[in-house]
CSV table of C-alpha atoms in Angstrom, one decimal:
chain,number,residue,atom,x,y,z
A,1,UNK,CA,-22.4,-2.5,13.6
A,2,UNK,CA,-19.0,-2.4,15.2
A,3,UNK,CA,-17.5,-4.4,18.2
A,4,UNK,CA,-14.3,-4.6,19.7
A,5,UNK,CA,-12.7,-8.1,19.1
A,6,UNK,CA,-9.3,-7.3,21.0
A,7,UNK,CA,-7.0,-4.7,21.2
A,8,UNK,CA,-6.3,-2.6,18.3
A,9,UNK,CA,-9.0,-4.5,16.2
A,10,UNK,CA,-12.3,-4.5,14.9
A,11,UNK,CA,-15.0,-6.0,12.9
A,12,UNK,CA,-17.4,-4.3,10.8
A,13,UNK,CA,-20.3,-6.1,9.5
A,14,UNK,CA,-23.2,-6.1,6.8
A,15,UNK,CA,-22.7,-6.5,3.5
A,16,UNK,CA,-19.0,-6.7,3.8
A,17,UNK,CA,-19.2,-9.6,6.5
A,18,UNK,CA,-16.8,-9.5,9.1
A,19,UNK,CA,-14.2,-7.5,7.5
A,20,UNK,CA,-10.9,-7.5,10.0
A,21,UNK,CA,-9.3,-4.4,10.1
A,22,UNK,CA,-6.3,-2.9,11.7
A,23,UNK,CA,-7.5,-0.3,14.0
A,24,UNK,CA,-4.8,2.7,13.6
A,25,UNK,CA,-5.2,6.1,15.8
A,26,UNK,CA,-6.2,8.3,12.6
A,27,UNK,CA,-9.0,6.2,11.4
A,28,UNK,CA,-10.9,8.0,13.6
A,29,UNK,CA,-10.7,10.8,12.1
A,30,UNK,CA,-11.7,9.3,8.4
A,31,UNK,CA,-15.8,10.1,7.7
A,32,UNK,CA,-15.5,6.4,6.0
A,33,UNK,CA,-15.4,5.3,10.0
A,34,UNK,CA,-19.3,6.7,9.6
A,35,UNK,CA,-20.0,5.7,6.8
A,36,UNK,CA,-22.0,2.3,5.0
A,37,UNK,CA,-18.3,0.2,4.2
A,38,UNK,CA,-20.7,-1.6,1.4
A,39,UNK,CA,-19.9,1.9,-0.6
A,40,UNK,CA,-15.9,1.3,-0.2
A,41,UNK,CA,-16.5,-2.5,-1.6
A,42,UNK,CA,-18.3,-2.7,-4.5
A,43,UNK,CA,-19.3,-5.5,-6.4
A,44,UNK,CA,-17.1,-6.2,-9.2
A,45,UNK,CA,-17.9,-3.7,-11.6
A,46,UNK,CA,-19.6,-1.3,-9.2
A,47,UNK,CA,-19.1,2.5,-9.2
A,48,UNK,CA,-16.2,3.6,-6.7
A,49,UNK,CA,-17.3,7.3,-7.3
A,50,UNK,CA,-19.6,7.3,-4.1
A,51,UNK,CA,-16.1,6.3,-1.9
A,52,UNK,CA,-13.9,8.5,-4.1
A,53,UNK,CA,-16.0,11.3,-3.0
A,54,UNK,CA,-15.6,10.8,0.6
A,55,UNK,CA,-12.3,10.0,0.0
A,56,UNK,CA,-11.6,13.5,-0.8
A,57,UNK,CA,-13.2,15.5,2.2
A,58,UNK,CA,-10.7,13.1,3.9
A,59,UNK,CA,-8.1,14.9,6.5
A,60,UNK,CA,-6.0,11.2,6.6
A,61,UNK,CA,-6.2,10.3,3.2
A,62,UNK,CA,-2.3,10.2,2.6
A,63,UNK,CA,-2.2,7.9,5.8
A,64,UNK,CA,-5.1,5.6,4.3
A,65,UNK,CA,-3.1,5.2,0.9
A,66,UNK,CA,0.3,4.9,2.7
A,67,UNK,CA,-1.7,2.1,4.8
A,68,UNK,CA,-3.3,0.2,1.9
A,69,UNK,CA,-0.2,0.2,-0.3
A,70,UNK,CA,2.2,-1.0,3.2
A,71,UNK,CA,-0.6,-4.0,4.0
A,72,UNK,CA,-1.1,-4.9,0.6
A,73,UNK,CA,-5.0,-4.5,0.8
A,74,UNK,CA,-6.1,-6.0,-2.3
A,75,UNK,CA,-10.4,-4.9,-2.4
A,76,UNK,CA,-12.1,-1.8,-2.3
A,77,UNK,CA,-11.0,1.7,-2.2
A,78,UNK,CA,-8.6,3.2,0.5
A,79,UNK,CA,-6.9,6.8,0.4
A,80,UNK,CA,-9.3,7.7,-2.6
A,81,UNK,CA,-7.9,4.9,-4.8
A,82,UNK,CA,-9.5,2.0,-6.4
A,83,UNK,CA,-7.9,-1.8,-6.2
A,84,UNK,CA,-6.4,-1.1,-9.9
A,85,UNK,CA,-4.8,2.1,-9.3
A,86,UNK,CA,-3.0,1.0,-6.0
A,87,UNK,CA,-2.1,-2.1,-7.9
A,88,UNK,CA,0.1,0.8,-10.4
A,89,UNK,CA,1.4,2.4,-7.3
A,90,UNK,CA,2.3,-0.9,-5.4
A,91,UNK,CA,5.8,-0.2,-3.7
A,92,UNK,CA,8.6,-1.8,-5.5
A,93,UNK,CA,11.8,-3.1,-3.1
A,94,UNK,CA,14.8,-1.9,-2.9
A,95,UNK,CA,16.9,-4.0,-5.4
A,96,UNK,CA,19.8,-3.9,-2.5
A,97,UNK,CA,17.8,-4.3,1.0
A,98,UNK,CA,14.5,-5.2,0.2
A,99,UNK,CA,13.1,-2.6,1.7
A,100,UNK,CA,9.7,-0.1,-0.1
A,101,UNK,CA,10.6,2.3,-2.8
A,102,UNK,CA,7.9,4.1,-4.0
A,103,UNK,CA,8.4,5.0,-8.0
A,104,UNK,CA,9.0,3.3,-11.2
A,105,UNK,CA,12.4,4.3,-11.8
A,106,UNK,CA,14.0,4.2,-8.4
A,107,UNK,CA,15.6,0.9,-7.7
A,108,UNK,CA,17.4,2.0,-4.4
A,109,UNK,CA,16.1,3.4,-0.9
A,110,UNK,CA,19.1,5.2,0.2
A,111,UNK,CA,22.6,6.5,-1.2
A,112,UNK,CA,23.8,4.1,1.1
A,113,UNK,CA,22.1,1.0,-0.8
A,114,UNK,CA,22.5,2.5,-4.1
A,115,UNK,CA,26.4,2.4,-3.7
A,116,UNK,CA,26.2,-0.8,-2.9
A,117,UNK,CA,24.4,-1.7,-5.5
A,118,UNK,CA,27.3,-0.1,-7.8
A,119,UNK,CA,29.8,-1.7,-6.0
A,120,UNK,CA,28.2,-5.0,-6.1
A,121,UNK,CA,27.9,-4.5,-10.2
A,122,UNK,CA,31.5,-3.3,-10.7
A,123,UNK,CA,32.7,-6.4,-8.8
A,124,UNK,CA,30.9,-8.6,-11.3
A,125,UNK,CA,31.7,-6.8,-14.0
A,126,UNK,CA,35.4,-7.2,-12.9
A,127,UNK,CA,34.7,-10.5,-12.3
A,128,UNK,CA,33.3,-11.3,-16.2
A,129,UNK,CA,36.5,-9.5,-17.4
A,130,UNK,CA,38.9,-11.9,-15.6
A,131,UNK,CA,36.7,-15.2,-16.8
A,132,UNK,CA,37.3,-14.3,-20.4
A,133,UNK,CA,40.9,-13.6,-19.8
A,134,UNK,CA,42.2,-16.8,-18.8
């Protein structure tokens, strides 16, 4: 059961009472919008292979993930990942603006910030040097 709450929200209930969720244009389009949400939140220890599966006849998965992983949604299964795998895939900050980088290895979101950052670590470095001198 569905009703509209206020612009660009909704709440479903059952199972799952009144989950809030941020109505975006593509959702839509996602057959989890038709579907029971009790199979997207199972109980702790519960199979996600039910969701996974509709998960991946999904024409907006990418935007589901890329939603989940932004708003930090923390139960059930969005973009055909579980809690624990978006909890690997988390977006890390830029270690320069603070903005999302996605991967383990990248620290910076731009050239732009990742000069920075080298400038930033030369200067201290240069700065060390000149504290042992004196």
């Amino acid at each position: 059961m569905r009703e509209n709450l206020r612009p660009g929200l909704r709440i479903i209930s059952g199972a799952v009472d009144e989950l809030l969720i941020n109505h975006e244009p593509w959702t839509g389009l996602a057959p989890c919008s038709q579907t029971d949400p009790e199979i997207f939140f199972p109980e702790k220890g519960g199979s996600v292979k039910e969701a996974k599966a509709i998960c991946a006849t999904c024409e907006v998965i990418e935007q589901c993930l890329h939603y989940a992983l932004i708003n930090d949604e923390r139960y059930g299964v969005f973009g055909g990942k579980s809690e624990r795998e978006r909890r690997a895939m988390k977006p890390r900050k830029c270690h320069e603006c603070g903005n999302p980088v996605l991967g383990k290895a990248i620290r910076y979101c731009s050239t732009e910030c990742s000069a920075a950052g080298a400038r930033r670590v030369r200067s201290e470095i240069e700065r060390r040097r000149k504290a042992r001198a004196i």
